[in-house]
C-alpha positions as a printed Julia matrix, in Angstrom:
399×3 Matrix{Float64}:
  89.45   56.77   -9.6
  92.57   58.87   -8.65
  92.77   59.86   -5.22
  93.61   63.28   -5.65
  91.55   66.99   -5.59
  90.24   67.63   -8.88
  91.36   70.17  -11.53
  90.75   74.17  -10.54
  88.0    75.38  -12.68
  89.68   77.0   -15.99
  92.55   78.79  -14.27
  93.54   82.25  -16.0
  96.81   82.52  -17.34
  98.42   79.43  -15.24
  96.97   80.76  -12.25
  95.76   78.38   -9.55
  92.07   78.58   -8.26
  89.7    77.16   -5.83
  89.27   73.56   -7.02
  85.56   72.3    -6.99
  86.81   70.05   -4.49
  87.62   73.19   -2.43
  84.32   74.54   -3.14
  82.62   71.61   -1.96
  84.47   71.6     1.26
  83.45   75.23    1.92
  79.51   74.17    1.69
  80.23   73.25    5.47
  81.63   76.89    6.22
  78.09   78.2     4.63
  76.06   76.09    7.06
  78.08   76.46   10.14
  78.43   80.01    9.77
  74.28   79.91    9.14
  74.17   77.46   12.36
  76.52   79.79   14.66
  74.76   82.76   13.68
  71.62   81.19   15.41
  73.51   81.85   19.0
  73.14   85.15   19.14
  68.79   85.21   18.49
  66.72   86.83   20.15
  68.25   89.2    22.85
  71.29   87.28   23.02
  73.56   88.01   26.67
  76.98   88.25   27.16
  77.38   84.5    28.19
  75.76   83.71   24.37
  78.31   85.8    23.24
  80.93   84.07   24.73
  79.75   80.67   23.64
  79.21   82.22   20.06
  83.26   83.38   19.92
  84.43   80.24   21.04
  82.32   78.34   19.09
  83.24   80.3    15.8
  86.97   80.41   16.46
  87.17   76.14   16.74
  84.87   75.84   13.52
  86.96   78.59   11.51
  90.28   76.64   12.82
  89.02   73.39   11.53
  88.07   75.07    8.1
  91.37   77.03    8.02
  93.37   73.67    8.72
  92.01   71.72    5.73
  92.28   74.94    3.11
  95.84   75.45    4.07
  95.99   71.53    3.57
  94.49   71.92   -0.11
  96.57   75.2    -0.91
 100.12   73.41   -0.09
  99.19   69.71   -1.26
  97.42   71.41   -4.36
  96.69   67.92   -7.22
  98.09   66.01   -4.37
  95.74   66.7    -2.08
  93.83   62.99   -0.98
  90.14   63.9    -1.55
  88.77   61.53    0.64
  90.89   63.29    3.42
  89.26   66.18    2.6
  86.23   64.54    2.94
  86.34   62.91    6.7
  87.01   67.0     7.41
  83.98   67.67    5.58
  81.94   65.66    7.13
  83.49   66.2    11.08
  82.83   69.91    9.83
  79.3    69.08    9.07
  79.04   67.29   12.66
  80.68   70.23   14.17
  77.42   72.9    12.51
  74.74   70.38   12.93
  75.96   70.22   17.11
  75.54   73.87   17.52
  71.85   74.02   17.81
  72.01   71.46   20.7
  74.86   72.65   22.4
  73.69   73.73   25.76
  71.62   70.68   25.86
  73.32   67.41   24.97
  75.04   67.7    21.81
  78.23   69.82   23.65
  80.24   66.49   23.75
  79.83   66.09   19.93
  80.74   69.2    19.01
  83.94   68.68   20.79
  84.58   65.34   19.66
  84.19   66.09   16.27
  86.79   69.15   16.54
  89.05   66.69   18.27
  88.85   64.41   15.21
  89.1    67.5    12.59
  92.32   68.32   14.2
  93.62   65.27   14.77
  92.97   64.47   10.94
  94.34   67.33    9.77
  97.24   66.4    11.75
  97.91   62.96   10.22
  97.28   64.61    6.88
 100.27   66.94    7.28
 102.37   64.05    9.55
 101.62   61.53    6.08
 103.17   64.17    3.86
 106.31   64.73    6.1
 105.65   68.26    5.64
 105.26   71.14    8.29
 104.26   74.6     7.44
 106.73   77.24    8.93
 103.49   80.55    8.6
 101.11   78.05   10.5
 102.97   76.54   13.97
  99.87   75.13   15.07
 100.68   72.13   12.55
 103.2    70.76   14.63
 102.19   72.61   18.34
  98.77   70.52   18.93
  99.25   71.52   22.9
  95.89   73.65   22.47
  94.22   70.71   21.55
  94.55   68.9    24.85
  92.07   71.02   26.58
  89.61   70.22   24.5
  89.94   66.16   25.09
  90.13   67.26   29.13
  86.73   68.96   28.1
  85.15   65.4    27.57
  85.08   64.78   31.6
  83.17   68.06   32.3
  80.04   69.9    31.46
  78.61   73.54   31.4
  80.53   76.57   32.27
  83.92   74.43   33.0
  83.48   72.39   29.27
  83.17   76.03   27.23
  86.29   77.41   29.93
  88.57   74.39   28.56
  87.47   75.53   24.72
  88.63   78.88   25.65
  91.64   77.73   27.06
  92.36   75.18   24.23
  91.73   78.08   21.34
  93.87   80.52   23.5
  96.92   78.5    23.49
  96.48   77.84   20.02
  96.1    81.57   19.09
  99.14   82.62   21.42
 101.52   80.2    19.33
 100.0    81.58   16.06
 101.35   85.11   17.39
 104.7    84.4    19.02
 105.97   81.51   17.05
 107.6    82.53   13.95
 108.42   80.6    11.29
 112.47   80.05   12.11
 111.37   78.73   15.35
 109.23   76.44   14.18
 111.67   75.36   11.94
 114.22   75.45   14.94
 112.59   73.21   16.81
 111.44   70.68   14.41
 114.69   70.01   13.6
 115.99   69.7    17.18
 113.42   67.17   17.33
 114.01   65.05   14.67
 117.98   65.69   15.55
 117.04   63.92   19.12
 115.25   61.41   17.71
 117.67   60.35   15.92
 120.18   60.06   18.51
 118.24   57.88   20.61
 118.31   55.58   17.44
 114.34   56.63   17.2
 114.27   57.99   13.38
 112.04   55.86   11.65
 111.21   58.86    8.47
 113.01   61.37    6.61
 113.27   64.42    8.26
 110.04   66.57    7.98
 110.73   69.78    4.95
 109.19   73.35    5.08
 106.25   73.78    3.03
 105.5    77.18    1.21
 101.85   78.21    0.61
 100.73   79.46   -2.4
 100.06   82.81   -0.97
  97.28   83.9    -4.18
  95.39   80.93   -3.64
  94.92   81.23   -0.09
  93.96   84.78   -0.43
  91.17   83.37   -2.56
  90.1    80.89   -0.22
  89.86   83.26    2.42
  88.21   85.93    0.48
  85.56   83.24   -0.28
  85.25   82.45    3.53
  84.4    86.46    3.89
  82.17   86.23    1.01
  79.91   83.62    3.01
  79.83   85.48    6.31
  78.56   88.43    4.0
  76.22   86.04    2.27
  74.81   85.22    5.78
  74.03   88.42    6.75
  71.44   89.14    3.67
  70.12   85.54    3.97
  69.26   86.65    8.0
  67.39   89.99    7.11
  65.91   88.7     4.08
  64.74   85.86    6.21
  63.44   88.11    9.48
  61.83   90.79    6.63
  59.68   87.76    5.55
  58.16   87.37    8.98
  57.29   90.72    9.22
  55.07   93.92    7.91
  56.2    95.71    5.78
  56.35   99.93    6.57
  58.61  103.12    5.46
  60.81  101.94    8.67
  61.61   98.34    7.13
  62.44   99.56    4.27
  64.98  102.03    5.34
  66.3    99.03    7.7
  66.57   97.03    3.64
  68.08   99.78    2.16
  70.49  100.36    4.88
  71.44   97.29    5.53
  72.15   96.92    1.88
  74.66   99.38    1.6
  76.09   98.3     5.24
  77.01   95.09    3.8
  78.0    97.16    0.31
  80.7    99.15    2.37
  81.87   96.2     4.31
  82.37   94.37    0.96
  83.98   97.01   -0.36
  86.51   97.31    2.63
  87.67   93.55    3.28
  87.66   92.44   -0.47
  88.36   95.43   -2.85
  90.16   97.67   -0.13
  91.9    95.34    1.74
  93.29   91.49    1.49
  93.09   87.72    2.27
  89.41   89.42    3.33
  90.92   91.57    5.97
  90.29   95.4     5.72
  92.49   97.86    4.89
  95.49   95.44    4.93
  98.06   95.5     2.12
  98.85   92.79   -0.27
 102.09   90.56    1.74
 103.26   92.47    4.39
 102.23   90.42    7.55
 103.17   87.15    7.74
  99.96   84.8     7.03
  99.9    83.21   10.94
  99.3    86.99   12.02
  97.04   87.17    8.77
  94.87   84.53    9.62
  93.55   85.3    13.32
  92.43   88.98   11.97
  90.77   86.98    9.03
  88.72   85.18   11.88
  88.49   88.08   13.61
  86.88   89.82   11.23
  85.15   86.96    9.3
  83.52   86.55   13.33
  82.28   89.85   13.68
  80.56   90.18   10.69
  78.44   86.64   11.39
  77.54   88.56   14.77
  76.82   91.69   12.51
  74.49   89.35   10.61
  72.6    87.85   13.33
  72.24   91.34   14.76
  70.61   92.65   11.9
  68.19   90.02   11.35
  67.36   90.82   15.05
  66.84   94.39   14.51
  64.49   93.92   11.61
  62.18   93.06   14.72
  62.65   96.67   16.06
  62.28   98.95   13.04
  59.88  101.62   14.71
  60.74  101.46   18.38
  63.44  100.9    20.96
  65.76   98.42   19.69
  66.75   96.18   23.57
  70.28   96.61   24.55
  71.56   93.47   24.19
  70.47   93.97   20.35
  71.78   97.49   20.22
  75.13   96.43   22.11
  75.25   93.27   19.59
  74.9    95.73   16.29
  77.43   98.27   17.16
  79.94   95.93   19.43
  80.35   93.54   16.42
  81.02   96.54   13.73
  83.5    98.14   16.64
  85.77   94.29   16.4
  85.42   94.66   12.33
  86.96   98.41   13.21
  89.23   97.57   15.48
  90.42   94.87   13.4
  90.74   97.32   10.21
  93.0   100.12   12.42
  95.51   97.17   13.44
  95.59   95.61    9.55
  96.54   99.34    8.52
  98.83   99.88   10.69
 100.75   96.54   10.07
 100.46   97.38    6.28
 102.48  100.37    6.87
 100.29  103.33    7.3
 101.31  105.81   10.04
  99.73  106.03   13.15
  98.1   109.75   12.28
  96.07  108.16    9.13
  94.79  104.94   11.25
  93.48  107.05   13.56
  91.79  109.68   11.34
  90.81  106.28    9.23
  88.67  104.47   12.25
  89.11  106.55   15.01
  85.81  108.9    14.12
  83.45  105.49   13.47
  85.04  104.22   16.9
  84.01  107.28   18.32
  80.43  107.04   16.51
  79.87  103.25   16.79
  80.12  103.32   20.9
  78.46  106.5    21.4
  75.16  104.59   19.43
  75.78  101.33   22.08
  75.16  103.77   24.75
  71.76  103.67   26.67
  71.9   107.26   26.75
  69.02  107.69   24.4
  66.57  105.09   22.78
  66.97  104.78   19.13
  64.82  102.35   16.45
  66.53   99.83   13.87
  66.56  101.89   11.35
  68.27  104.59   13.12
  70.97  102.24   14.35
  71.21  100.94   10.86
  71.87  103.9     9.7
  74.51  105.47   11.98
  76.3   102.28   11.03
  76.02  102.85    7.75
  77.87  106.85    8.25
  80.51  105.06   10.33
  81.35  102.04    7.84
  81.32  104.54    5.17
  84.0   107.2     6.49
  86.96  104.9     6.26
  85.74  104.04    2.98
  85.21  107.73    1.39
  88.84  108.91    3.5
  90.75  106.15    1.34
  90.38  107.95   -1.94
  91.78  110.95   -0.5
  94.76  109.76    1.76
  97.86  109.0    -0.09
  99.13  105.8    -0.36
 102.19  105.1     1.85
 103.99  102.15    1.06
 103.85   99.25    3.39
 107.41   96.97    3.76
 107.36   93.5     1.38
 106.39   90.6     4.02
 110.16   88.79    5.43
 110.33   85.32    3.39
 109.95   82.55    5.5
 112.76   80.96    6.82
């Protein structure tokens, strides 16, 4: 038995694709996305959405970690390090439920060993990648081991700490930094007579690959969203109102589809093939990949609410998570090259829309709400076939 990832399922043409080893590992990402979602039931508060974000940033870094893994090692990659992630992944989902109760510590614990595997993984290959900093700059992960002497409001505050150090060094370190400073370091090791290894090399991703993986990752957050209306439709009558909440929330999903995978790239809307580097690509991947999760939970909440008031957590939930995916979209077109004039007239009307529907102002059902979210997905959608194309700068090779 070799220890290595196993072949990609019939590439096309000598392309690389997600190996069923890959596939396997990303059964994980379908239950903790399933798990996280169930944070935000009910009438979920702002506090539940604060746990939620943290919660779904460290269990999308821990995924991201082991996929870049498999996309540089490629038939090198050491399945049974893939594995251990796996299965600290799987500890990581099956601690949500419990997390206010006893199971916080785990949950931690478990993303401490995910990283700190991951680590090793990329320490045992004497490889750093220059696109993902975070490989070599653990310091966000030392709030989270602090977290293990605390409990309640300060634990989830060190998380957030933690994830926000480790998001600030995805934006400001660039790749000839990185590189800078990994060879001062082994340069000062090896004056103090300390070099005990060759001197750690760049390693380049295999940038169609990892657009796969993360287009995948998208494709499960979507997936989520039908299993959780599906799910709350089955608990319910069904009326004329439910079904205009199905039918709506069909062609929600349909547009939002439509916009991160066959519109946009590496599951990010309206961004253009290679022109960001991928450690700016990958936090709007999360971004986005979050707010659709909370989209999903939000709809299976609504389906509760199809003929009368939806609450205003709910409401706020449903139009706050589309406004991130929005959000997200404007800044991906902008970095892709589009001028300022067509982001604006691309997302600035289903801004406008989206927060005018989280007002109070005036009661509205589900299916309603559905529905005006449906008009605002759909503009940037429709306005792309009739804007020309303006061509976005090739992405700077790494250094």
């Amino acid at each position: 038995m070799t220890d290595s990832a196993s072949p990609a399922p019939v590439p096309a043409q000598g392309e690389r694709h997600a190996s069923w080893l890959e596939l396997f590992f990303d059964l994980t990402a379908v239950a903790g996305v399933a798990q996280l979602a169930h944070l935000l039931h009910g009438s979920p508060g702002p506090g539940d959405v604060a746990l939620y974000a943290v919660m779904f940033l460290a269990f999308w870094t821990g995924w991201m970690l082991f996929t870049v893994y498999g996309n540089v090692s490629g038939e090198e990659t050491r399945t049974w390090t893939v594995l251990a992630g796996m299965f600290g992944m799987a500890v990581m989902a099956a601690s949500v439920h419990g997390v206010r109760e006893d199971r916080a510590g785990a949950f931690a614990l478990a993303y401490i060993l995910v990283r700190s595997l991951a680590g090793k993984a990329w320490e045992r290959r004497g490889e750093y990648v220059p696109d993902l900093p975070i490989t070599q700059l653990g310091l966000g992960l030392t709030p989270w081991i602090v977290s293990m002497w605390f409990d309640g409001t300060a634990r989830y505050a060190l998380w957030a700490l933690g994830l926000a150090i480790d998001l600030a060094v995805m934006f400001t370190v660039s790749g000839r930094r990185l590189s800078a400073r990994v060879e001062a370091r082994y340069a000062e090791e090896a004056a103090r007579g300390r070099r005990a290894s060759p001197q750690p090399v760049a390693a380049l991703m295999d940038a169609p690959h990892l657009g796969e993986r993360l287009g995948l990752f998208q494709l499960i957050v979507l997936g989520e969203a039908v299993a959780q209306v599906v799910a709350a439709a089955a608990q319910v009558g069904w009326d004329a109102a439910l079904y205009g909440v199905g039918v709506g929330t069909f062609l929600l999903l349909l547009l939002l589809w439509s916009l991160s995978l066959r519109h946009g790239a590496d599951g990010v809307p309206l961004l253009a093939w290679d022109v960001l580097p991928v450690r700016l690509v990958l936090p709007l991947h999360c971004f986005v990949a979050g707010s659709v999760a909370a989209l999903a939970a939000a709809l299976g909440n609504a389906v509760e609410y199809t003929d009368h008031p939806v609450p205003g957590s709910v409401r706020w939930l449903l139009c706050g998570s589309l406004a991130v995916y929005l959000g997200v979209a404007g800044v991906a077109a902008l970095g892709s090259g589009r001028r300022t004039r067509e982001v604006l007239l691309l997302v600035g009307p289903s801004l406008a829309v989206v927060l005018v529907a989280a007002t109070p102002a005036r009661d509205a059902a589900a299916v309603q709400l559905v529905w005006v979210l449906v008009l605002a997905a759909a503009w940037p959608r429709v306005l792309l076939d009739r804007l020309p194309h303006t061509p976005a700068p090739a992405r700077p090779p790494t250094p």
